[in-house]
Coordinates of C-alpha atoms in Angstrom, one line a residue:
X6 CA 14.2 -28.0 -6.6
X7 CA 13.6 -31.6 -8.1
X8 CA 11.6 -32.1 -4.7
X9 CA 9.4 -29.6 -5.6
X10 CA 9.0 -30.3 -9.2
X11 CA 8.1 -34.3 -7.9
X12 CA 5.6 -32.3 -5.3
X13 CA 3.7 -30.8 -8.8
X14 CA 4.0 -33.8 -10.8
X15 CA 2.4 -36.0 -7.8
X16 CA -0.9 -33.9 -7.1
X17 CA -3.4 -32.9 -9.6
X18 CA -4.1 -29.2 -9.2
X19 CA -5.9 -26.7 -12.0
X20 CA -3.6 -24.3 -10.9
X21 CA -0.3 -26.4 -12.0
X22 CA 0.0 -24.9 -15.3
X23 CA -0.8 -20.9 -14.6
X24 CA 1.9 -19.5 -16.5
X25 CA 3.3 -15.9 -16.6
X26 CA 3.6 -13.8 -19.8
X27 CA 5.4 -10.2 -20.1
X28 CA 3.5 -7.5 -21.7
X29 CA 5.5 -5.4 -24.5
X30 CA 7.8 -3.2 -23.7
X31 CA 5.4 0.0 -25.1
X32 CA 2.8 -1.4 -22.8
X33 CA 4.5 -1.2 -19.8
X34 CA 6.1 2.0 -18.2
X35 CA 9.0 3.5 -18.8
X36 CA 11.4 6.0 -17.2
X37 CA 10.5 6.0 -14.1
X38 CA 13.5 7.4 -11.0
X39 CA 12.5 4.3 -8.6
X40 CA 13.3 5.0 -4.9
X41 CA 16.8 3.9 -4.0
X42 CA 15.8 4.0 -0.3
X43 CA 17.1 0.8 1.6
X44 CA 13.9 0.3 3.7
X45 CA 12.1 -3.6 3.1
X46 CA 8.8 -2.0 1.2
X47 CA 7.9 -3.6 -2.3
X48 CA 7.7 0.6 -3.7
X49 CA 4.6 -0.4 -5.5
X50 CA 1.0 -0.5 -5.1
X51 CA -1.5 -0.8 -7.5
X52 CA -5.8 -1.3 -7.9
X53 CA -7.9 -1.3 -10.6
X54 CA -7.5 2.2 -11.9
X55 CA -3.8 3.4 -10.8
X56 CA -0.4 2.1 -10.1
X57 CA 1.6 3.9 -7.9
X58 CA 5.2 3.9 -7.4
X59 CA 7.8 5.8 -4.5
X60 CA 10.4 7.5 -6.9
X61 CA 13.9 9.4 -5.6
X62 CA 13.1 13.0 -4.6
X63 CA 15.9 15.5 -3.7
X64 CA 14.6 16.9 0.1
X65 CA 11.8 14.9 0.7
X66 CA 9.7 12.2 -0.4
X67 CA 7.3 11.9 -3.7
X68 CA 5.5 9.1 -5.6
X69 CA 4.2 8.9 -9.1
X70 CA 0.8 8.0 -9.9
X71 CA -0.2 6.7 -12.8
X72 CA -3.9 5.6 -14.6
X73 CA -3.3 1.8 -16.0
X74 CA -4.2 2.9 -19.2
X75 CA -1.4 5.4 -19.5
X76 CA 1.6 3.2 -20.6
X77 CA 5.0 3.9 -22.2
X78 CA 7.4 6.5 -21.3
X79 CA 7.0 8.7 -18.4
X80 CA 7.6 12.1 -18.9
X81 CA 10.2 13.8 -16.7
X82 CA 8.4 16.4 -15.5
X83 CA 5.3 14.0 -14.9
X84 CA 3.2 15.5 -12.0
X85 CA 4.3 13.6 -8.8
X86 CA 2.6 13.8 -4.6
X87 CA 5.0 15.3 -3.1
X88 CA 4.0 16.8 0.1
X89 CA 6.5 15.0 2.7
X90 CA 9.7 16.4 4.0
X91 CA 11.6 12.7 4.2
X92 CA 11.8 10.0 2.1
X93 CA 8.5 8.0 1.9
X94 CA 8.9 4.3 2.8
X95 CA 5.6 2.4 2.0
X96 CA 2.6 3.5 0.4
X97 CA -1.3 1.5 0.4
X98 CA -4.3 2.2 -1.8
X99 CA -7.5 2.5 0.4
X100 CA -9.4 -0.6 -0.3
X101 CA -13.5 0.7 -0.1
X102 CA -11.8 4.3 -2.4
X103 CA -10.2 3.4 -5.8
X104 CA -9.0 7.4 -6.1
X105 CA -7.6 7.7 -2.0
X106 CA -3.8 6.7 -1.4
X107 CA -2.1 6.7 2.1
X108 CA 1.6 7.6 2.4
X109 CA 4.3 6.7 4.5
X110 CA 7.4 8.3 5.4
X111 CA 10.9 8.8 7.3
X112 CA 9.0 12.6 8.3
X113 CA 7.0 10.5 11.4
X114 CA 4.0 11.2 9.1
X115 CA 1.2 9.5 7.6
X116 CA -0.7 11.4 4.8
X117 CA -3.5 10.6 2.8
X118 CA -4.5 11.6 -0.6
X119 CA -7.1 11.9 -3.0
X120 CA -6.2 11.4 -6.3
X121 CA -8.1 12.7 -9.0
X122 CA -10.1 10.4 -11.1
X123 CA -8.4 11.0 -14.2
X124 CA -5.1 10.7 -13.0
X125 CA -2.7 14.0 -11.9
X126 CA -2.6 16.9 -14.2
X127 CA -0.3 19.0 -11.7
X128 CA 1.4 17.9 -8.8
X129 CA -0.1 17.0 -5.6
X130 CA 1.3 19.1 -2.3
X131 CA -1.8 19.1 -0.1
X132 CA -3.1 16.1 1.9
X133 CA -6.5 15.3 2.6
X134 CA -5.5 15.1 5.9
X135 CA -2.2 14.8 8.1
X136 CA -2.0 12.2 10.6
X137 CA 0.3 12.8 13.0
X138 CA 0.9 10.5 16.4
X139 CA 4.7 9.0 15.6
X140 CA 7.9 9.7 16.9
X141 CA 10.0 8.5 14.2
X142 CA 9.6 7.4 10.7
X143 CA 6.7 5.1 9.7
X144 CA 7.6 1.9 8.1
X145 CA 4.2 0.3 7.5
X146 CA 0.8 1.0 6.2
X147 CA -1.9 -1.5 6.1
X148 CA -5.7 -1.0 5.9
X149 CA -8.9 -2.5 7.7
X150 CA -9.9 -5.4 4.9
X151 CA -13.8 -5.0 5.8
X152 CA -14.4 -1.2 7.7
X153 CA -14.5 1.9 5.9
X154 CA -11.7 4.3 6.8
X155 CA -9.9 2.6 9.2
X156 CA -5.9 2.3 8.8
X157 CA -2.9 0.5 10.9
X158 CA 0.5 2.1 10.9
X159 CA 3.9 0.8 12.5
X160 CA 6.8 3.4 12.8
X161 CA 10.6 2.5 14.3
X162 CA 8.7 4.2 17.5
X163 CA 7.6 0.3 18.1
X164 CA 4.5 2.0 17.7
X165 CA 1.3 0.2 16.2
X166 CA -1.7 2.8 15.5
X167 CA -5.1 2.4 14.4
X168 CA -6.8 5.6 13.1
X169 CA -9.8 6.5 12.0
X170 CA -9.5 8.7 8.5
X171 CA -12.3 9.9 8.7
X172 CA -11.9 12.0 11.6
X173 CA -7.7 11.9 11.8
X174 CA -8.1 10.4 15.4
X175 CA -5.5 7.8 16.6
X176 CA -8.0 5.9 18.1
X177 CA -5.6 2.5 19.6
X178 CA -2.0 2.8 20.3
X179 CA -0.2 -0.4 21.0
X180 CA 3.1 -0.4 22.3
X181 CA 5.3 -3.5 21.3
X182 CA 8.7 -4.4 22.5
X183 CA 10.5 -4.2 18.8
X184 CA 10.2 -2.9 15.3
X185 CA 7.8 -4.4 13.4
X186 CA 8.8 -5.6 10.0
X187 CA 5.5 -6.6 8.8
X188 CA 1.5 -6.8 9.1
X189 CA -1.9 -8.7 7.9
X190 CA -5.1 -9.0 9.0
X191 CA -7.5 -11.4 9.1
X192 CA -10.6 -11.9 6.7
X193 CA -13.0 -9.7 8.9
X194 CA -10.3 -7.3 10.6
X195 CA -10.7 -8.5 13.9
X196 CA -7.4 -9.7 14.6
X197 CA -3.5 -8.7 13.6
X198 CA -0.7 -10.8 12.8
X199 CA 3.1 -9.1 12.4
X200 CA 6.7 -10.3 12.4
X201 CA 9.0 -8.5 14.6
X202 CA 12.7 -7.6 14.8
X203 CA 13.0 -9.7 17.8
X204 CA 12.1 -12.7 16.2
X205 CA 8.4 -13.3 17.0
X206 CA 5.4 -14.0 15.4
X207 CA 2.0 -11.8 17.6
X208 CA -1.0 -12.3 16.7
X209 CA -3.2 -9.1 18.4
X210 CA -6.7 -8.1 19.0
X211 CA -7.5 -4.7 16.7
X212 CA -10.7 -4.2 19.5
X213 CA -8.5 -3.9 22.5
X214 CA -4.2 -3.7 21.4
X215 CA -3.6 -6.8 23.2
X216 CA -1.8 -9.8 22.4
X217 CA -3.8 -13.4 21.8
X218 CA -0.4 -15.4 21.4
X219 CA 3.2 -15.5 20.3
X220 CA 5.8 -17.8 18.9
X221 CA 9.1 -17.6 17.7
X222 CA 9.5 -17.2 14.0
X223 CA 12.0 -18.0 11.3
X224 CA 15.4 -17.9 13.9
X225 CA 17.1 -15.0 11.2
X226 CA 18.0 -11.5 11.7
X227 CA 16.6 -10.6 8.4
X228 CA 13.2 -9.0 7.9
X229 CA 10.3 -11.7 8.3
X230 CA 7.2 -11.4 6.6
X231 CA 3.8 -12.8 6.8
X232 CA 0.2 -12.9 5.5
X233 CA -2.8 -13.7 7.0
X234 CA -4.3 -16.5 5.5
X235 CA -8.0 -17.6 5.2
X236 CA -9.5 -20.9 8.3
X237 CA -7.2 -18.9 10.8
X238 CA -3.6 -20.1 8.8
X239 CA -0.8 -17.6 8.8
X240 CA 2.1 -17.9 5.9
X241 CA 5.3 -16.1 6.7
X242 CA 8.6 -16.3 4.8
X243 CA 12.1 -15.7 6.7
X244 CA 15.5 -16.5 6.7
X245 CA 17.2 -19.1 9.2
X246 CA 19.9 -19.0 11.3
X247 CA 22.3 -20.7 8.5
X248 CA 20.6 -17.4 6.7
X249 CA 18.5 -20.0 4.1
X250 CA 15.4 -18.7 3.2
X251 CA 12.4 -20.3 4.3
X252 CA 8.6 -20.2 4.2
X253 CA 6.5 -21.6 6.9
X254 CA 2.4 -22.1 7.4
X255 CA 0.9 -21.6 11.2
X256 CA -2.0 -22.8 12.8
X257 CA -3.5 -18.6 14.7
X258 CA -4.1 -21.1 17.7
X259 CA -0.6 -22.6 17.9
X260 CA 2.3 -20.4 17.4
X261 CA 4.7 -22.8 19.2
X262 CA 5.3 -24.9 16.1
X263 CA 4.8 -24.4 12.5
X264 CA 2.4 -26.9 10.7
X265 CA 5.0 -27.1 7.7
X266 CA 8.4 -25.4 7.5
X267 CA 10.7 -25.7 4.0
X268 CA 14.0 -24.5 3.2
X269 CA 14.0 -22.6 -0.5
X270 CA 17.5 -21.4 -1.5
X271 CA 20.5 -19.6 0.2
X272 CA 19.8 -16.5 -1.4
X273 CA 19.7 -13.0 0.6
X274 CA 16.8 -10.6 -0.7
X275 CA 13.8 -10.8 1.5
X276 CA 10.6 -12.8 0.3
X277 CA 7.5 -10.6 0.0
X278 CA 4.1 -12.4 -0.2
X279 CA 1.2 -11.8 -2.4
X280 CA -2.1 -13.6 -1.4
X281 CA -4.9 -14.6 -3.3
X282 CA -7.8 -15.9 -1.0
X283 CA -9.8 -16.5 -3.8
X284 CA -7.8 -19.5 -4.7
X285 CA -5.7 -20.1 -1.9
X286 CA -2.6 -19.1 -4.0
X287 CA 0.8 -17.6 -2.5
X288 CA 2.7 -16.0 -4.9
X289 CA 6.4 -15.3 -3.1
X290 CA 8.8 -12.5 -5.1
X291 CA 12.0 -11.6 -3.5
X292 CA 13.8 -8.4 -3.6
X293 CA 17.0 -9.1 -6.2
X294 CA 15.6 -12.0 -7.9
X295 CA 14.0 -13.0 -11.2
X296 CA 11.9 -15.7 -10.0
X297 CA 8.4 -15.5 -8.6
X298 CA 7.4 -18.8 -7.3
X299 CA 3.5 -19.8 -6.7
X300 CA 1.9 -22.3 -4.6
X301 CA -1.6 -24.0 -3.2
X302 CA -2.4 -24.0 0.0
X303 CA -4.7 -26.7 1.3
X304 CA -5.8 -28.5 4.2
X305 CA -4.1 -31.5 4.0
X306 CA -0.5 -32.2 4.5
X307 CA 2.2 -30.7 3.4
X308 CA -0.5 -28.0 3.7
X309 CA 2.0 -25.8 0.7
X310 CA 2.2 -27.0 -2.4
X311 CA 4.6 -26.2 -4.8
X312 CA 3.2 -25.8 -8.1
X313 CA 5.8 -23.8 -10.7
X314 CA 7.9 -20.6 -11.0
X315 CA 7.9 -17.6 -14.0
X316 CA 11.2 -17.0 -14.6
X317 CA 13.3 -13.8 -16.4
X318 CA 16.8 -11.9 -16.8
X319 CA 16.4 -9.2 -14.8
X320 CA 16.1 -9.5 -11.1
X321 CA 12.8 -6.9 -9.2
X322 CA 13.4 -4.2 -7.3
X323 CA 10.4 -3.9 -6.2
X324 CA 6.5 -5.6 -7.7
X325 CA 3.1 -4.4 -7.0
X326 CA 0.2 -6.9 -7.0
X327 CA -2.9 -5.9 -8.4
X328 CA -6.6 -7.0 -6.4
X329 CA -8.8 -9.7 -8.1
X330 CA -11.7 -6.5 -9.2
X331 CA -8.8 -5.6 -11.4
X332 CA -8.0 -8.7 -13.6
X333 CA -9.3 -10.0 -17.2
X334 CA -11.3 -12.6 -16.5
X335 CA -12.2 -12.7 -20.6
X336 CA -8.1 -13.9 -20.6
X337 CA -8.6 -16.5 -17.3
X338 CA -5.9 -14.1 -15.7
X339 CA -5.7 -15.1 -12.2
X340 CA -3.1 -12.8 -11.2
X341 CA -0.9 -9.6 -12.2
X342 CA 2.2 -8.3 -11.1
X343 CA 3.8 -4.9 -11.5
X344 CA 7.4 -5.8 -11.6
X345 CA 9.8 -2.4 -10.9
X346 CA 13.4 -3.1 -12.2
X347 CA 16.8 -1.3 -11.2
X348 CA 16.3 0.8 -14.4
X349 CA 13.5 2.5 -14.2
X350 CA 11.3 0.0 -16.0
X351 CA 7.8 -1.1 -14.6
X352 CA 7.0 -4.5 -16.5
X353 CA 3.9 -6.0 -16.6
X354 CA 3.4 -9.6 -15.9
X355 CA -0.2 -11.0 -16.2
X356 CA -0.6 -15.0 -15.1
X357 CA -3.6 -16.8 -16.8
X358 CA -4.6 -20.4 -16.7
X359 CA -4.8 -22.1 -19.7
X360 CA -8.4 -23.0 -20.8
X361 CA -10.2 -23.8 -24.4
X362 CA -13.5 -23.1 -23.3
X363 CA -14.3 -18.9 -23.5
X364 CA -17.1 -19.0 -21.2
X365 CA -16.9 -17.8 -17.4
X366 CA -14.7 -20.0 -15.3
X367 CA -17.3 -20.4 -11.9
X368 CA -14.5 -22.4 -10.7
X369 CA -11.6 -20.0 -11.2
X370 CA -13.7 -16.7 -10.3
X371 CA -15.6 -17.6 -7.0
X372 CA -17.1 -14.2 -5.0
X373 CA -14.3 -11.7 -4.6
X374 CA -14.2 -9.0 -2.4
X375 CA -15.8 -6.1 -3.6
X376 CA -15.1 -2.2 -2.8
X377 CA -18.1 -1.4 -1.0
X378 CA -17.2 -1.4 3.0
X379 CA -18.7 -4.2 5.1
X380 CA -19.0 -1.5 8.5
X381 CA -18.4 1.8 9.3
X382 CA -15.4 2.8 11.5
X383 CA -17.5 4.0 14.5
X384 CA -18.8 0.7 14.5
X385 CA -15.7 -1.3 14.5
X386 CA -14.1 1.0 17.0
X387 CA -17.8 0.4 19.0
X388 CA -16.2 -3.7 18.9
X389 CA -18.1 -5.1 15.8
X390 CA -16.3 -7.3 13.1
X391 CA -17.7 -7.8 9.9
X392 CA -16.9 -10.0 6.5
X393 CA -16.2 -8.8 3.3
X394 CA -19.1 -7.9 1.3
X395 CA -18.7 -10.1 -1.7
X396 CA -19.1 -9.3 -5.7
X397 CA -19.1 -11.5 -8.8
X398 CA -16.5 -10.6 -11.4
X399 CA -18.9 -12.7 -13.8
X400 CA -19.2 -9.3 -16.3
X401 CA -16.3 -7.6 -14.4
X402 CA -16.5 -5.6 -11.4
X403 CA -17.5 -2.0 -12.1
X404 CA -16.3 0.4 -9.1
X405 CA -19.0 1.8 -7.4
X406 CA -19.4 5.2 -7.5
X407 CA -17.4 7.3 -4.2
X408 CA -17.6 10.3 -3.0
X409 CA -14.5 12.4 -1.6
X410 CA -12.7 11.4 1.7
X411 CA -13.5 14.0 3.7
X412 CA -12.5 14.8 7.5
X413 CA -14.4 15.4 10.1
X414 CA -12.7 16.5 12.9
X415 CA -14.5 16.7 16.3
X416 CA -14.8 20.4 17.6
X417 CA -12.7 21.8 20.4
X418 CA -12.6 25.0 21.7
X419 CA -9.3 26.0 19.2
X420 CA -11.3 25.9 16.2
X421 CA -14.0 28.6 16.6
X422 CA -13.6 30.8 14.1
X423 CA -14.5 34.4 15.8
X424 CA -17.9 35.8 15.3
X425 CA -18.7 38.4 12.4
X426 CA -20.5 41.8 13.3
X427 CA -23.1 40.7 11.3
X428 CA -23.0 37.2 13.5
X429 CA -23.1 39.1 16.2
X430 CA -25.7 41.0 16.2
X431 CA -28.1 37.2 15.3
X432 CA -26.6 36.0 18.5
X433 CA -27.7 39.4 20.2
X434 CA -31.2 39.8 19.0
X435 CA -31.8 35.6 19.4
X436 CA -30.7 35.8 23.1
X437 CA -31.6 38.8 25.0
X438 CA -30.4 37.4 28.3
X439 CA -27.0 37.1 26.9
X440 CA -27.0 40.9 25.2
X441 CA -28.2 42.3 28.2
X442 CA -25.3 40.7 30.1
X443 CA -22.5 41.0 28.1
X444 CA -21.3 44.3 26.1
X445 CA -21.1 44.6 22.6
X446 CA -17.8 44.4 20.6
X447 CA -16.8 46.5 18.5
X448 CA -17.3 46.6 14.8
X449 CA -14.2 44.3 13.3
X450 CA -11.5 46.7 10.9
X451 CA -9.6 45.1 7.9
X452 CA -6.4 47.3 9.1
X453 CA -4.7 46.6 12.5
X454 CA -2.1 49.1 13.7
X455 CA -2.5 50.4 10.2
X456 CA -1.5 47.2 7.7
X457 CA -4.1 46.3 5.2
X458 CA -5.0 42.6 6.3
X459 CA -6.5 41.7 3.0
X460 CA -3.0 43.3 1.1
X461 CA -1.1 41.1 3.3
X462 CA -2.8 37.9 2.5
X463 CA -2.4 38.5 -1.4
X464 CA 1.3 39.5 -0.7
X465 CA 1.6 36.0 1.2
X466 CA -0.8 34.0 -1.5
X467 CA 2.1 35.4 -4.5
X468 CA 5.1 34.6 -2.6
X469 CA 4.0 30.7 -1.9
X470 CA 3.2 30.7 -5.5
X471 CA 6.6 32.1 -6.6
X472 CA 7.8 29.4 -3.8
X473 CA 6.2 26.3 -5.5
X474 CA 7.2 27.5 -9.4
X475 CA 10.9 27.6 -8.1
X476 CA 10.1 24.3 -6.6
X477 CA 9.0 22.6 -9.7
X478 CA 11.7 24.5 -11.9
X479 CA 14.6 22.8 -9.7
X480 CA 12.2 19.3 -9.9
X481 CA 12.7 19.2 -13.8
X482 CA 16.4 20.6 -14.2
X483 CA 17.4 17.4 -11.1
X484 CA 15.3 15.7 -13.6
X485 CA 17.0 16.5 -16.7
X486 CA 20.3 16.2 -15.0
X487 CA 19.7 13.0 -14.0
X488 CA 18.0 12.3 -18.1
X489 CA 21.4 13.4 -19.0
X490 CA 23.9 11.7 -16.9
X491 CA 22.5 8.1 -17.6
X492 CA 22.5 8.9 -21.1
X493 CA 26.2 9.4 -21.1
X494 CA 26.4 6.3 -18.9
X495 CA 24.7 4.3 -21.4
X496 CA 27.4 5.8 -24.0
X497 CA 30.5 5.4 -22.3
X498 CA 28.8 1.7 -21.7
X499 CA 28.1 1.1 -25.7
X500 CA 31.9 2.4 -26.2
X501 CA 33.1 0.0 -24.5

């Protein structure tokens, strides 16, 4: 610690005294049944118009959305998604559509979402689409930084998949010898970098699945993870084989040997790394502590910088890290984090830079990516890379305005609905050739072997009704039960 606090002293930086100050407590949120899943996933993601969060479900797997501007306490029978049958393990805000979520889960699924744009009313049981390629559970979602609809996914299959939302196509499936723990691309997509439970750090081509290089990583059996850094540099964080934690910074050319490698403490909860290429900050949170640590990285040695830490009581669970469109840049806030604690709290920790002047900081707000997609996924998948397109936060960044994912699934011969009479007889009349040849069918009945189809479908349309109000009945009493038992827990605990 005192070498890093001689590294800050040493080297002038306008970054060394960003500092980290808790909202209230009645803007924050409250009440919240956070996932007690063991999975390595920070539960939260967040963007400039919702926070997300995986909660505990009973039978499957749910999240809670949230609009920002709806803080305090959480109702408990807040509408949730909650379409998957397993627990979900990682969920990632599409970065081109501020109101479309994908969803990970222990079901081998991936599902994706479009949240309405003022927030969830009822809850959410029907995905835009299903995608569907994995053998067992998903563990990893990461989008394309730069093309529009295009997702990676890693499962405990060893699986990695691209796919392309837009039509649900797995469009590249890489094999790879381990389970990966985590992912990042690279500023224009083109290439993949991911730690692995056998040790090693793979960089891989997202054009053709294959890898550019390898090198072996931080030596522990813990989960490594990594970020893709801007000028082809790679930060991971790992534990060694004394089970210390470390960070390290690579050079994408040269995996053999790290350009800097530091010990940071002997503690066990993994590191999880929140990048801001804007600044060239890394902001490193680990699971079970109160400290998140920030430094600058440069191009000259040590290459990492140490700069401070924000400090509190109560150790994360789990922290979301909100995208530069979303900051106050009126306040100099340079980053935000959405911190999840073991008790259901969700605390809000802006970090701002010190400044007198209330003018525009140029220097502090350079070109940030914007929401608007650099390429389409048909031309990525074609083999074109692209880099962000680039908007000034200089009177905020307004989202511009989307339309609704929709899927376009390319025709087979299974998904021909069968031809009306009415249809029928257009086809007949516009092809003579074809009426002459074939016979004509029969006019089409609403009963078959004398049951009234259309009866049938309303009988099936009120029983999956019934079905999802018993559903959301046994949602809110596991709710209240659960209201109920921690409120005697918190008596017996006053008592004493």
């Amino acid at each position: 610690m005192l070498k890093y606090i001689q590294m800050a002293f040493m080297r002038k930086s306008k970054f060394r005294h960003v500092f980290g100050k808790p909202l209230k407590r009645d803007e924050c949120y409250d009440g919240i049944r956070i996932t007690r899943t063991s999975w390595e996933s920070t539960y939260c993601a967040v963007n400039p118009k919702f926070v997300a969060i995986i909660t505990e479900a009973a039978g499957g797997g749910s999240f809670l959305v949230l609009p920002l501007a709806k803080t305090g306490r959480v109702s408990i029978d807040h509408p949730m998604v909650a379409g998957h049958k397993g627990a979900v393990l990682d969920i990632a805000w599409c970065p081109h559509n501020d109101d479309v979520i994908a969803s990970a889960s222990e079901d081998c699924t991936v599902k994706l979402w479009q949240i309405p744009e003022d927030g969830l009313k009822e809850s959410l049981t029907d995905p835009v689409v299903d995608l569907c390629a994995h053998q067992r559970r998903v563990t990893l979602l990461v989008w394309h930084p730069t093309a529009m609809n295009v997702l990676l996914s890693t499962g405990s299959d060893n699986f990695v998949i691209l796919w392309n939302v837009g039509t649900g196509e797995a469009m590249l499936q890489v094999d790879m010898p381990d389970q990966i723990y985590s992912g990042s691309f690279n500023s224009d997509g083109s290439r993949f970098v991911c730690t692995c439970k056998d040790k090693l750090l793979r960089i891989m081509d997202t054009h053709t699945g294959k890898t550019i290089s390898e090198g072996k990583c931080h030596l522990g059996s813990k989960p490594a993870q990594c970020a893709y850094l801007k000028n082809g540099q790679i930060f991971t964080t790992g534990f060694s084989k004394m089970s210390e934690r470390q960070y390290a910074l690579w050079d994408e050319n040269d995996l053999n040997e790290p350009k800097t490698i530091e010990e940071i403490d002997s503690s066990n909860g993994v590191l999880f790394i929140c990048y801001d290429a804007d600044t060239s900050m890394v902001y490193l949170a680990g699971k079970g502590d109160s400290i998140i640590r920030y430094y600058e990285v440069t191009d000259e040695a040590p290459y990492v910088h140490f700069l401070t830490l924000y400090q509190s009581n109560s150790p994360q669970r789990g922290i979301g890290f909100m995208p530069k469109r979303g900051l106050n840049v009126n306040n100099n806030e340079i980053a935000r984090f959405y911190k999840l604690h073991n008790n259901g709290f969700c605390e809000i920790i802006p970090f701002t830079v010190p400044r007198k002047s209330e003018l525009f900081q140029d220097d502090l707000y350079p070109d940030t990516a914007s929401d608007v997609p650099a390429i389409s996924a048909d031309d990525f998948f074609a083999g074109k890379n692209a880099e962000p397109v680039l908007v000034s936060l200089k009177d905020g960044s307004a989202p511009t305005k989307k339309e609704q994912l929709k899927v376009v699934r390319k025709s087979n011969i299974l998904d021909k609905m069968p031809a009306k009479p009415q249809q029928q007889q257009q086809q007949q009349s516009s092809n003579n050739a074809e009426a002459a040849a074939a016979p004509s069918l029969p006019p089409q009945s609403h009963k078959h072997d004398g049951i009234d189809l259309k009866e049938l479908q309303e009988e099936i349309t009120e029983l999956k009704n019934k079905v999802r109000k018993q559903d959301k009945r046994i949602g809110e009493l596991e709710q209240r039960l659960q209201a109920l038992e921690q409120q005697n827990t918190e008596e017996d605990e006053g008592q004493e």
